[in-house]
């Protein structure tokens, strides 16, 4: 939630920061702002709404030559989304500016004590409190570093922060506690940002700032200090493999569409080095040193949670490992975590920064459970705090709605199931070979079929765009996909949609079905097909319209039949998924919604 970027170097800083904000806008887009110091004055420009509003504002100003600037794109936590609450905020004496991603939990008590000292607050934000606390500390501390640290030692909560001060006009201070912050190291220029794509055109050399650290960033060098004691800390520089091409639209109308069409590539990349098409084997060297889990807890949020629900069918079916799947925001408050030796927990998170998933991981660790991360972002908090992490290699996912990340998570979990299945001997090498061969068939099959799937989605959308409610139903491994289909439809097109286990419909929800309430049924070629078919008939008997997503040759009657290629179950989920994604994508686009940045949402939910 919220994107921050600071730049100090030899280029005009404002365009660099604005460009970086464009690549961070997925993290929040209800307002944006930028600060720079020029000719001894601290300047701030802010605008409510998307980044384009700030761009228009800056376009009316004379060219800004500052070489040090910082910018923010906001997802509101404290205070309504409006210009007054947009970042940067400045201290009452107009000497210090701040940008912030996170929440200062004890801001009210700090605010009260600052108000007693005469401070005036123009916004409703916790952030404006913090910048004035720094200003207050600066009155007694010898320099900005000590003032910043003194203020942070009083603040509780989560933050990634950048601060600029007239005291040191060519320096950006930054600090982190439970929110991502990455230092990008260039030649004669440095960056500090919430995410790597913000500075990817300029450098791939990074340092991941840790919780409890402060960075002092200048054009030519930087220092990192431990907040506690201010002794300097050394970190090894890392080089990330992402390139800027991967973070651009490549001629697609939206990032979401590009990312849906990237799924064949994501699957083949995910197979590379982990599965061998000739021998039909799976190797996961990351897992070689750990015993096969006797039981697994899978914990995640949203779409990542749906990957976990889907994977349970493989982990139980192939590797015979009992699996419990939990929503992280519930798991983190479990009073008792009844875990026994031999159990492991997997925390799935594309961003690796989701606050609830991170808190759940910390709880599991506290209870002695070995914890594994399944993450896309290398260097993210979950990846670093887990005992070990499997990376999904999906590349940067920019669209707020997660698509290719889910496919990459499903693939990694499928490979784990096969890998553990072989280690436990719950599947034979012939069965393993068959599964591996199905996985290898997927990229080509998807490449060949995605364009037709998009056409079919478009055709259906024209027919169904006037409906305000949808059921998505499925059984077995298709039930989590029904949940995902419903989630995608509601988050992108704002149409109410419910995902249900098809067999649950008759226990209440079926009462809602009438001609205005269609059902999207996932009825693939497998042993549950006759059961789902009965559920379809039941919906139709209540005059409900039905779209059926099915495989060639399946006999089923419905208002609309959408045939997708059949693949061995449950791997068929990787073909169902893009169909559901494309239906929601086309629906949102047809209805004129903001596909890549749906209202009220942000990628990387770093607040609770
Ligand atoms: C939906 C979506 C979200 C995320 C969820 C978890 O399209 O993107 O539901 O899946 O916020 O995010 P990660 O995987 O980053 O922990």
PDB file of C-alpha atoms in Angstrom, residues 193-480:
ATOM      1  CA  UNK A 193      11.920   2.902  -3.257  1.00  0.00           C
ATOM      2  CA  UNK A 194       9.121   0.551  -2.230  1.00  0.00           C
ATOM      3  CA  UNK A 195       9.721  -1.729  -5.183  1.00  0.00           C
ATOM      4  CA  UNK A 196      12.455  -2.458  -7.687  1.00  0.00           C
ATOM      5  CA  UNK A 197      10.606  -1.517 -10.941  1.00  0.00           C
ATOM      6  CA  UNK A 198      10.589   2.101  -9.695  1.00  0.00           C
ATOM      7  CA  UNK A 199      14.276   2.439 -10.573  1.00  0.00           C
ATOM      8  CA  UNK A 200      14.802  -0.503 -12.903  1.00  0.00           C
ATOM      9  CA  UNK A 201      15.682   1.638 -15.985  1.00  0.00           C
ATOM     10  CA  UNK A 202      18.699   2.982 -14.083  1.00  0.00           C
ATOM     11  CA  UNK A 203      20.103   0.156 -11.998  1.00  0.00           C
ATOM     12  CA  UNK A 204      19.653  -3.490 -11.073  1.00  0.00           C
ATOM     13  CA  UNK A 205      22.045  -3.303  -8.121  1.00  0.00           C
ATOM     14  CA  UNK A 206      20.135  -3.242  -4.877  1.00  0.00           C
ATOM     15  CA  UNK A 207      20.311  -3.516  -1.135  1.00  0.00           C
ATOM     16  CA  UNK A 208      17.232  -4.603   0.793  1.00  0.00           C
ATOM     17  CA  UNK A 209      16.940  -2.333   3.837  1.00  0.00           C
ATOM     18  CA  UNK A 210      16.009  -4.338   6.928  1.00  0.00           C
ATOM     19  CA  UNK A 211      13.508  -3.538   9.669  1.00  0.00           C
ATOM     20  CA  UNK A 212      15.067  -1.250  12.259  1.00  0.00           C
ATOM     21  CA  UNK A 213      17.510   0.379   9.851  1.00  0.00           C
ATOM     22  CA  UNK A 214      18.002   3.932   8.646  1.00  0.00           C
ATOM     23  CA  UNK A 215      19.662   4.773   5.329  1.00  0.00           C
ATOM     24  CA  UNK A 216      21.374   8.091   4.623  1.00  0.00           C
ATOM     25  CA  UNK A 217      21.497   8.360   0.847  1.00  0.00           C
ATOM     26  CA  UNK A 218      23.593  10.795  -1.185  1.00  0.00           C
ATOM     27  CA  UNK A 219      24.441  10.872  -4.907  1.00  0.00           C
ATOM     28  CA  UNK A 220      27.910   9.420  -4.514  1.00  0.00           C
ATOM     29  CA  UNK A 221      27.452   7.108  -1.537  1.00  0.00           C
ATOM     30  CA  UNK A 222      25.189   5.939   1.244  1.00  0.00           C
ATOM     31  CA  UNK A 223      25.369   4.683   4.803  1.00  0.00           C
ATOM     32  CA  UNK A 224      23.053   2.323   6.620  1.00  0.00           C
ATOM     33  CA  UNK A 225      22.641   2.533  10.392  1.00  0.00           C
ATOM     34  CA  UNK A 226      20.908   0.412  12.992  1.00  0.00           C
ATOM     35  CA  UNK A 227      18.138   2.520  14.489  1.00  0.00           C
ATOM     36  CA  UNK A 228      19.090   1.153  17.856  1.00  0.00           C
ATOM     37  CA  UNK A 229      22.459   2.779  18.655  1.00  0.00           C
ATOM     38  CA  UNK A 230      23.162   4.226  15.187  1.00  0.00           C
ATOM     39  CA  UNK A 231      26.174   2.029  14.516  1.00  0.00           C
ATOM     40  CA  UNK A 232      26.774   1.489  10.782  1.00  0.00           C
ATOM     41  CA  UNK A 233      25.599  -1.746   9.161  1.00  0.00           C
ATOM     42  CA  UNK A 234      27.088  -3.431   6.089  1.00  0.00           C
ATOM     43  CA  UNK A 235      24.906  -5.190   3.526  1.00  0.00           C
ATOM     44  CA  UNK A 236      25.996  -7.112   0.477  1.00  0.00           C
ATOM     45  CA  UNK A 237      24.824  -5.575  -2.789  1.00  0.00           C
ATOM     46  CA  UNK A 238      22.610  -7.867  -4.859  1.00  0.00           C
ATOM     47  CA  UNK A 239      21.827  -7.824  -8.561  1.00  0.00           C
ATOM     48  CA  UNK A 240      18.232  -8.473  -9.575  1.00  0.00           C
ATOM     49  CA  UNK A 241      17.487 -10.305 -12.809  1.00  0.00           C
ATOM     50  CA  UNK A 242      14.293  -8.434 -13.797  1.00  0.00           C
ATOM     51  CA  UNK A 243      14.638  -6.185 -16.781  1.00  0.00           C
ATOM     52  CA  UNK A 244      12.631  -3.120 -17.621  1.00  0.00           C
ATOM     53  CA  UNK A 245      10.955  -4.838 -20.556  1.00  0.00           C
ATOM     54  CA  UNK A 246       9.182  -7.130 -18.111  1.00  0.00           C
ATOM     55  CA  UNK A 247       7.745  -4.104 -16.300  1.00  0.00           C
ATOM     56  CA  UNK A 248       6.214  -2.527 -19.419  1.00  0.00           C
ATOM     57  CA  UNK A 249       3.002  -3.160 -21.345  1.00  0.00           C
ATOM     58  CA  UNK A 250       4.632  -4.394 -24.559  1.00  0.00           C
ATOM     59  CA  UNK A 251       1.800  -3.186 -26.773  1.00  0.00           C
ATOM     60  CA  UNK A 252      -0.967  -4.802 -24.705  1.00  0.00           C
ATOM     61  CA  UNK A 253      -3.949  -2.612 -23.783  1.00  0.00           C
ATOM     62  CA  UNK A 254      -3.476  -3.329 -20.097  1.00  0.00           C
ATOM     63  CA  UNK A 255      -0.876  -4.918 -17.837  1.00  0.00           C
ATOM     64  CA  UNK A 256      -3.501  -7.450 -16.808  1.00  0.00           C
ATOM     65  CA  UNK A 257      -3.968  -8.645 -20.373  1.00  0.00           C
ATOM     66  CA  UNK A 258      -0.212  -8.843 -20.894  1.00  0.00           C
ATOM     67  CA  UNK A 259       0.195 -10.794 -17.675  1.00  0.00           C
ATOM     68  CA  UNK A 260      -2.590 -13.237 -18.602  1.00  0.00           C
ATOM     69  CA  UNK A 261      -0.869 -13.855 -21.929  1.00  0.00           C
ATOM     70  CA  UNK A 262       2.482 -14.295 -20.169  1.00  0.00           C
ATOM     71  CA  UNK A 263       1.247 -17.408 -18.377  1.00  0.00           C
ATOM     72  CA  UNK A 264       2.600 -19.914 -20.906  1.00  0.00           C
ATOM     73  CA  UNK A 265       6.042 -18.324 -20.475  1.00  0.00           C
ATOM     74  CA  UNK A 266       5.658 -18.275 -16.698  1.00  0.00           C
ATOM     75  CA  UNK A 267       4.889 -21.991 -16.728  1.00  0.00           C
ATOM     76  CA  UNK A 268       7.832 -22.872 -18.955  1.00  0.00           C
ATOM     77  CA  UNK A 269      10.172 -20.693 -16.853  1.00  0.00           C
ATOM     78  CA  UNK A 270       8.861 -22.344 -13.699  1.00  0.00           C
ATOM     79  CA  UNK A 271       9.547 -25.785 -15.156  1.00  0.00           C
ATOM     80  CA  UNK A 272      13.072 -24.895 -16.236  1.00  0.00           C
ATOM     81  CA  UNK A 273      15.574 -26.412 -13.871  1.00  0.00           C
ATOM     82  CA  UNK A 274      12.860 -28.097 -11.808  1.00  0.00           C
ATOM     83  CA  UNK A 275      11.407 -30.673 -14.140  1.00  0.00           C
ATOM     84  CA  UNK A 276      12.995 -32.710 -16.865  1.00  0.00           C
ATOM     85  CA  UNK A 277      10.849 -33.536 -19.864  1.00  0.00           C
ATOM     86  CA  UNK A 278      13.012 -36.446 -21.039  1.00  0.00           C
ATOM     87  CA  UNK A 279      13.400 -38.325 -17.771  1.00  0.00           C
ATOM     88  CA  UNK A 280       9.992 -37.171 -16.481  1.00  0.00           C
ATOM     89  CA  UNK A 281      11.463 -36.232 -13.110  1.00  0.00           C
ATOM     90  CA  UNK A 282      11.144 -33.292 -10.755  1.00  0.00           C
ATOM     91  CA  UNK A 283      13.984 -31.834  -8.746  1.00  0.00           C
ATOM     92  CA  UNK A 284      13.564 -29.168  -6.089  1.00  0.00           C
ATOM     93  CA  UNK A 285      17.013 -28.716  -4.580  1.00  0.00           C
ATOM     94  CA  UNK A 286      15.601 -26.100  -2.176  1.00  0.00           C
ATOM     95  CA  UNK A 287      13.630 -28.896  -0.495  1.00  0.00           C
ATOM     96  CA  UNK A 288      16.271 -31.622  -0.490  1.00  0.00           C
ATOM     97  CA  UNK A 289      17.533 -30.871   2.999  1.00  0.00           C
ATOM     98  CA  UNK A 290      14.163 -30.874   4.710  1.00  0.00           C
ATOM     99  CA  UNK A 291      12.173 -33.974   5.645  1.00  0.00           C
ATOM    100  CA  UNK A 292       8.941 -34.518   3.742  1.00  0.00           C
ATOM    101  CA  UNK A 293       6.291 -32.756   5.849  1.00  0.00           C
ATOM    102  CA  UNK A 294       3.878 -35.015   7.718  1.00  0.00           C
ATOM    103  CA  UNK A 295       1.257 -32.298   7.593  1.00  0.00           C
ATOM    104  CA  UNK A 296       1.169 -28.902   5.897  1.00  0.00           C
ATOM    105  CA  UNK A 297      -0.463 -25.640   6.864  1.00  0.00           C
ATOM    106  CA  UNK A 298      -0.898 -23.350   3.889  1.00  0.00           C
ATOM    107  CA  UNK A 299      -1.561 -19.735   4.778  1.00  0.00           C
ATOM    108  CA  UNK A 300      -2.214 -16.832   2.400  1.00  0.00           C
ATOM    109  CA  UNK A 301      -4.639 -14.072   1.374  1.00  0.00           C
ATOM    110  CA  UNK A 302      -6.900 -13.503  -1.628  1.00  0.00           C
ATOM    111  CA  UNK A 303      -5.764 -15.062  -4.856  1.00  0.00           C
ATOM    112  CA  UNK A 304      -2.732 -16.640  -3.199  1.00  0.00           C
ATOM    113  CA  UNK A 305      -5.113 -18.318  -0.740  1.00  0.00           C
ATOM    114  CA  UNK A 306      -7.000 -19.765  -3.698  1.00  0.00           C
ATOM    115  CA  UNK A 307      -3.734 -21.243  -5.038  1.00  0.00           C
ATOM    116  CA  UNK A 308      -3.285 -22.938  -1.693  1.00  0.00           C
ATOM    117  CA  UNK A 309      -6.838 -24.323  -1.718  1.00  0.00           C
ATOM    118  CA  UNK A 310      -6.280 -25.681  -5.200  1.00  0.00           C
ATOM    119  CA  UNK A 311      -2.902 -27.189  -4.305  1.00  0.00           C
ATOM    120  CA  UNK A 312      -4.390 -29.104  -1.395  1.00  0.00           C
ATOM    121  CA  UNK A 313      -5.903 -31.466  -3.949  1.00  0.00           C
ATOM    122  CA  UNK A 314      -2.476 -32.253  -5.371  1.00  0.00           C
ATOM    123  CA  UNK A 315      -0.553 -32.384  -2.116  1.00  0.00           C
ATOM    124  CA  UNK A 316      -3.117 -34.748  -0.616  1.00  0.00           C
ATOM    125  CA  UNK A 317      -3.804 -36.647  -3.835  1.00  0.00           C
ATOM    126  CA  UNK A 318      -0.242 -37.064  -5.062  1.00  0.00           C
ATOM    127  CA  UNK A 319       1.984 -36.836  -1.973  1.00  0.00           C
ATOM    128  CA  UNK A 320      -0.598 -37.959   0.606  1.00  0.00           C
ATOM    129  CA  UNK A 321       0.289 -35.049   2.870  1.00  0.00           C
ATOM    130  CA  UNK A 322      -2.687 -33.788   4.902  1.00  0.00           C
ATOM    131  CA  UNK A 323      -3.135 -30.082   4.245  1.00  0.00           C
ATOM    132  CA  UNK A 324      -4.942 -27.371   6.153  1.00  0.00           C
ATOM    133  CA  UNK A 325      -5.435 -24.110   4.279  1.00  0.00           C
ATOM    134  CA  UNK A 326      -6.046 -20.896   6.204  1.00  0.00           C
ATOM    135  CA  UNK A 327      -6.720 -17.259   5.433  1.00  0.00           C
ATOM    136  CA  UNK A 328      -3.776 -15.359   6.913  1.00  0.00           C
ATOM    137  CA  UNK A 329      -5.881 -12.639   8.552  1.00  0.00           C
ATOM    138  CA  UNK A 330      -7.643 -15.369  10.558  1.00  0.00           C
ATOM    139  CA  UNK A 331      -4.634 -17.593  11.157  1.00  0.00           C
ATOM    140  CA  UNK A 332      -2.629 -14.728  12.688  1.00  0.00           C
ATOM    141  CA  UNK A 333      -5.122 -14.439  15.559  1.00  0.00           C
ATOM    142  CA  UNK A 334      -5.455 -18.126  16.310  1.00  0.00           C
ATOM    143  CA  UNK A 335      -5.503 -18.498  20.079  1.00  0.00           C
ATOM    144  CA  UNK A 336      -3.900 -21.890  19.968  1.00  0.00           C
ATOM    145  CA  UNK A 337      -1.785 -23.191  17.172  1.00  0.00           C
ATOM    146  CA  UNK A 338      -2.000 -26.919  17.631  1.00  0.00           C
ATOM    147  CA  UNK A 339       1.056 -28.008  15.719  1.00  0.00           C
ATOM    148  CA  UNK A 340       2.974 -31.241  16.173  1.00  0.00           C
ATOM    149  CA  UNK A 341       6.522 -32.189  15.221  1.00  0.00           C
ATOM    150  CA  UNK A 342       6.757 -33.015  11.528  1.00  0.00           C
ATOM    151  CA  UNK A 343       4.352 -30.276  10.482  1.00  0.00           C
ATOM    152  CA  UNK A 344       5.405 -27.441   8.207  1.00  0.00           C
ATOM    153  CA  UNK A 345       3.757 -24.243   7.103  1.00  0.00           C
ATOM    154  CA  UNK A 346       3.858 -22.645   3.650  1.00  0.00           C
ATOM    155  CA  UNK A 347       3.124 -18.929   3.342  1.00  0.00           C
ATOM    156  CA  UNK A 348       2.118 -17.982  -0.175  1.00  0.00           C
ATOM    157  CA  UNK A 349       2.512 -14.385  -1.246  1.00  0.00           C
ATOM    158  CA  UNK A 350       3.238 -12.864  -4.625  1.00  0.00           C
ATOM    159  CA  UNK A 351       4.545  -9.646  -3.098  1.00  0.00           C
ATOM    160  CA  UNK A 352       6.058 -11.279  -0.035  1.00  0.00           C
ATOM    161  CA  UNK A 353       4.917  -8.195   1.866  1.00  0.00           C
ATOM    162  CA  UNK A 354       1.267  -8.851   2.718  1.00  0.00           C
ATOM    163  CA  UNK A 355       0.957  -7.757   6.345  1.00  0.00           C
ATOM    164  CA  UNK A 356      -1.434 -10.523   7.408  1.00  0.00           C
ATOM    165  CA  UNK A 357       0.619 -13.272   5.780  1.00  0.00           C
ATOM    166  CA  UNK A 358       3.802 -11.926   7.339  1.00  0.00           C
ATOM    167  CA  UNK A 359       2.172 -11.753  10.768  1.00  0.00           C
ATOM    168  CA  UNK A 360       0.868 -15.307  10.343  1.00  0.00           C
ATOM    169  CA  UNK A 361       4.377 -16.473   9.440  1.00  0.00           C
ATOM    170  CA  UNK A 362       5.776 -14.826  12.554  1.00  0.00           C
ATOM    171  CA  UNK A 363       3.115 -16.515  14.694  1.00  0.00           C
ATOM    172  CA  UNK A 364       3.901 -19.918  13.193  1.00  0.00           C
ATOM    173  CA  UNK A 365       7.615 -19.349  13.816  1.00  0.00           C
ATOM    174  CA  UNK A 366       6.881 -18.381  17.399  1.00  0.00           C
ATOM    175  CA  UNK A 367       5.100 -21.699  17.839  1.00  0.00           C
ATOM    176  CA  UNK A 368       8.074 -23.577  16.479  1.00  0.00           C
ATOM    177  CA  UNK A 369       6.641 -24.518  13.087  1.00  0.00           C
ATOM    178  CA  UNK A 370       9.223 -24.686  10.293  1.00  0.00           C
ATOM    179  CA  UNK A 371       8.068 -22.007   7.849  1.00  0.00           C
ATOM    180  CA  UNK A 372       8.481 -21.909   4.114  1.00  0.00           C
ATOM    181  CA  UNK A 373       7.739 -18.950   1.840  1.00  0.00           C
ATOM    182  CA  UNK A 374       6.358 -19.230  -1.675  1.00  0.00           C
ATOM    183  CA  UNK A 375       7.026 -15.782  -3.069  1.00  0.00           C
ATOM    184  CA  UNK A 376       7.534 -13.961  -6.316  1.00  0.00           C
ATOM    185  CA  UNK A 377       9.542 -11.041  -5.045  1.00  0.00           C
ATOM    186  CA  UNK A 378      13.121 -11.880  -4.135  1.00  0.00           C
ATOM    187  CA  UNK A 379      14.251  -9.988  -1.056  1.00  0.00           C
ATOM    188  CA  UNK A 380      10.696  -9.440   0.195  1.00  0.00           C
ATOM    189  CA  UNK A 381       9.942  -9.650   3.917  1.00  0.00           C
ATOM    190  CA  UNK A 382       8.321 -13.090   3.789  1.00  0.00           C
ATOM    191  CA  UNK A 383      11.150 -14.456   1.651  1.00  0.00           C
ATOM    192  CA  UNK A 384      13.681 -13.182   4.155  1.00  0.00           C
ATOM    193  CA  UNK A 385      11.897 -14.226   7.326  1.00  0.00           C
ATOM    194  CA  UNK A 386      10.938 -17.727   6.206  1.00  0.00           C
ATOM    195  CA  UNK A 387      13.281 -20.594   7.047  1.00  0.00           C
ATOM    196  CA  UNK A 388      13.465 -21.232   3.321  1.00  0.00           C
ATOM    197  CA  UNK A 389      11.698 -19.853   0.265  1.00  0.00           C
ATOM    198  CA  UNK A 390      10.701 -21.244  -3.086  1.00  0.00           C
ATOM    199  CA  UNK A 391      10.545 -18.480  -5.698  1.00  0.00           C
ATOM    200  CA  UNK A 392       7.809 -18.529  -8.308  1.00  0.00           C
ATOM    201  CA  UNK A 393       9.746 -16.679 -11.036  1.00  0.00           C
ATOM    202  CA  UNK A 394       6.690 -14.970 -12.516  1.00  0.00           C
ATOM    203  CA  UNK A 395       8.551 -11.676 -13.067  1.00  0.00           C
ATOM    204  CA  UNK A 396       7.058  -8.358 -12.002  1.00  0.00           C
ATOM    205  CA  UNK A 397       3.268  -8.401 -11.761  1.00  0.00           C
ATOM    206  CA  UNK A 398       2.059  -4.849 -12.238  1.00  0.00           C
ATOM    207  CA  UNK A 399      -1.701  -5.237 -12.641  1.00  0.00           C
ATOM    208  CA  UNK A 400      -3.339  -4.957  -9.242  1.00  0.00           C
ATOM    209  CA  UNK A 401      -5.409  -8.063  -9.922  1.00  0.00           C
ATOM    210  CA  UNK A 402      -3.133 -11.053  -9.635  1.00  0.00           C
ATOM    211  CA  UNK A 403      -3.058 -13.386 -12.648  1.00  0.00           C
ATOM    212  CA  UNK A 404       0.264 -14.878 -13.703  1.00  0.00           C
ATOM    213  CA  UNK A 405       1.417 -14.972 -10.084  1.00  0.00           C
ATOM    214  CA  UNK A 406      -1.388 -17.414  -9.318  1.00  0.00           C
ATOM    215  CA  UNK A 407      -0.386 -19.637 -12.232  1.00  0.00           C
ATOM    216  CA  UNK A 408       3.224 -19.583 -11.016  1.00  0.00           C
ATOM    217  CA  UNK A 409       2.172 -20.452  -7.473  1.00  0.00           C
ATOM    218  CA  UNK A 410      -0.007 -23.318  -8.721  1.00  0.00           C
ATOM    219  CA  UNK A 411       2.867 -24.628 -10.783  1.00  0.00           C
ATOM    220  CA  UNK A 412       5.356 -24.459  -7.907  1.00  0.00           C
ATOM    221  CA  UNK A 413       2.906 -26.208  -5.575  1.00  0.00           C
ATOM    222  CA  UNK A 414       2.202 -28.884  -8.185  1.00  0.00           C
ATOM    223  CA  UNK A 415       5.947 -29.487  -8.519  1.00  0.00           C
ATOM    224  CA  UNK A 416       6.262 -29.751  -4.729  1.00  0.00           C
ATOM    225  CA  UNK A 417       3.455 -32.307  -4.642  1.00  0.00           C
ATOM    226  CA  UNK A 418       5.126 -34.392  -7.342  1.00  0.00           C
ATOM    227  CA  UNK A 419       8.559 -34.016  -5.741  1.00  0.00           C
ATOM    228  CA  UNK A 420       7.328 -35.083  -2.301  1.00  0.00           C
ATOM    229  CA  UNK A 421       5.171 -37.797  -3.878  1.00  0.00           C
ATOM    230  CA  UNK A 422       8.272 -39.345  -5.394  1.00  0.00           C
ATOM    231  CA  UNK A 423      10.271 -39.013  -2.187  1.00  0.00           C
ATOM    232  CA  UNK A 424       7.462 -40.733  -0.271  1.00  0.00           C
ATOM    233  CA  UNK A 425       6.847 -43.206  -3.060  1.00  0.00           C
ATOM    234  CA  UNK A 426       3.155 -42.353  -3.131  1.00  0.00           C
ATOM    235  CA  UNK A 427       3.424 -42.102  -6.914  1.00  0.00           C
ATOM    236  CA  UNK A 428       5.401 -44.309  -9.251  1.00  0.00           C
ATOM    237  CA  UNK A 429       7.997 -42.979 -11.641  1.00  0.00           C
ATOM    238  CA  UNK A 430       5.545 -43.682 -14.489  1.00  0.00           C
ATOM    239  CA  UNK A 431       2.855 -41.570 -12.798  1.00  0.00           C
ATOM    240  CA  UNK A 432       5.447 -38.870 -12.174  1.00  0.00           C
ATOM    241  CA  UNK A 433       6.432 -38.953 -15.823  1.00  0.00           C
ATOM    242  CA  UNK A 434       2.825 -38.587 -16.898  1.00  0.00           C
ATOM    243  CA  UNK A 435       2.298 -35.575 -14.613  1.00  0.00           C
ATOM    244  CA  UNK A 436       5.527 -33.960 -15.786  1.00  0.00           C
ATOM    245  CA  UNK A 437       4.566 -34.500 -19.395  1.00  0.00           C
ATOM    246  CA  UNK A 438       1.158 -32.841 -18.745  1.00  0.00           C
ATOM    247  CA  UNK A 439       2.951 -29.884 -17.205  1.00  0.00           C
ATOM    248  CA  UNK A 440       5.278 -29.583 -20.189  1.00  0.00           C
ATOM    249  CA  UNK A 441       2.306 -29.656 -22.566  1.00  0.00           C
ATOM    250  CA  UNK A 442       0.757 -26.597 -20.915  1.00  0.00           C
ATOM    251  CA  UNK A 443       2.790 -23.686 -22.337  1.00  0.00           C
ATOM    252  CA  UNK A 444       2.155 -24.711 -25.949  1.00  0.00           C
ATOM    253  CA  UNK A 445      -1.479 -25.544 -25.281  1.00  0.00           C
ATOM    254  CA  UNK A 446      -2.070 -22.171 -23.641  1.00  0.00           C
ATOM    255  CA  UNK A 447      -0.175 -20.263 -26.315  1.00  0.00           C
ATOM    256  CA  UNK A 448      -2.373 -21.912 -28.943  1.00  0.00           C
ATOM    257  CA  UNK A 449      -5.641 -21.399 -27.088  1.00  0.00           C
ATOM    258  CA  UNK A 450      -5.428 -18.067 -25.268  1.00  0.00           C
ATOM    259  CA  UNK A 451      -6.464 -15.976 -28.321  1.00  0.00           C
ATOM    260  CA  UNK A 452      -9.620 -18.089 -28.840  1.00  0.00           C
ATOM    261  CA  UNK A 453     -10.348 -18.009 -25.132  1.00  0.00           C
ATOM    262  CA  UNK A 454     -10.187 -14.236 -25.234  1.00  0.00           C
ATOM    263  CA  UNK A 455     -12.598 -14.177 -28.189  1.00  0.00           C
ATOM    264  CA  UNK A 456     -15.055 -16.415 -26.350  1.00  0.00           C
ATOM    265  CA  UNK A 457     -14.772 -14.292 -23.219  1.00  0.00           C
ATOM    266  CA  UNK A 458     -15.569 -11.190 -25.296  1.00  0.00           C
ATOM    267  CA  UNK A 459     -18.597 -12.835 -26.867  1.00  0.00           C
ATOM    268  CA  UNK A 460     -19.976 -13.908 -23.467  1.00  0.00           C
ATOM    269  CA  UNK A 461     -19.358 -10.551 -21.886  1.00  0.00           C
ATOM    270  CA  UNK A 462     -21.554  -8.804 -24.462  1.00  0.00           C
ATOM    271  CA  UNK A 463     -24.377 -11.084 -23.431  1.00  0.00           C
ATOM    272  CA  UNK A 464     -23.895 -10.960 -19.670  1.00  0.00           C
ATOM    273  CA  UNK A 465     -22.659  -7.423 -18.992  1.00  0.00           C
ATOM    274  CA  UNK A 466     -26.062  -6.217 -17.785  1.00  0.00           C
ATOM    275  CA  UNK A 467     -26.270  -8.689 -14.889  1.00  0.00           C
ATOM    276  CA  UNK A 468     -25.507  -7.467 -11.390  1.00  0.00           C
ATOM    277  CA  UNK A 469     -24.931 -10.805  -9.664  1.00  0.00           C
ATOM    278  CA  UNK A 470     -23.152 -14.042 -10.530  1.00  0.00           C
ATOM    279  CA  UNK A 471     -22.600 -17.395  -8.909  1.00  0.00           C
ATOM    280  CA  UNK A 472     -19.415 -19.274  -9.700  1.00  0.00           C
ATOM    281  CA  UNK A 473     -19.631 -22.953  -8.847  1.00  0.00           C
ATOM    282  CA  UNK A 474     -17.292 -25.918  -8.997  1.00  0.00           C
ATOM    283  CA  UNK A 475     -16.437 -29.096  -7.136  1.00  0.00           C
ATOM    284  CA  UNK A 476     -13.146 -30.556  -5.990  1.00  0.00           C
ATOM    285  CA  UNK A 477     -10.171 -28.623  -7.344  1.00  0.00           C
ATOM    286  CA  UNK A 478     -12.594 -26.491  -9.372  1.00  0.00           C
ATOM    287  CA  UNK A 479     -14.136 -25.051  -6.215  1.00  0.00           C
ATOM    288  CA  UNK A 480     -11.063 -22.862  -5.417  1.00  0.00           C
TER     289      UNK A 480
END
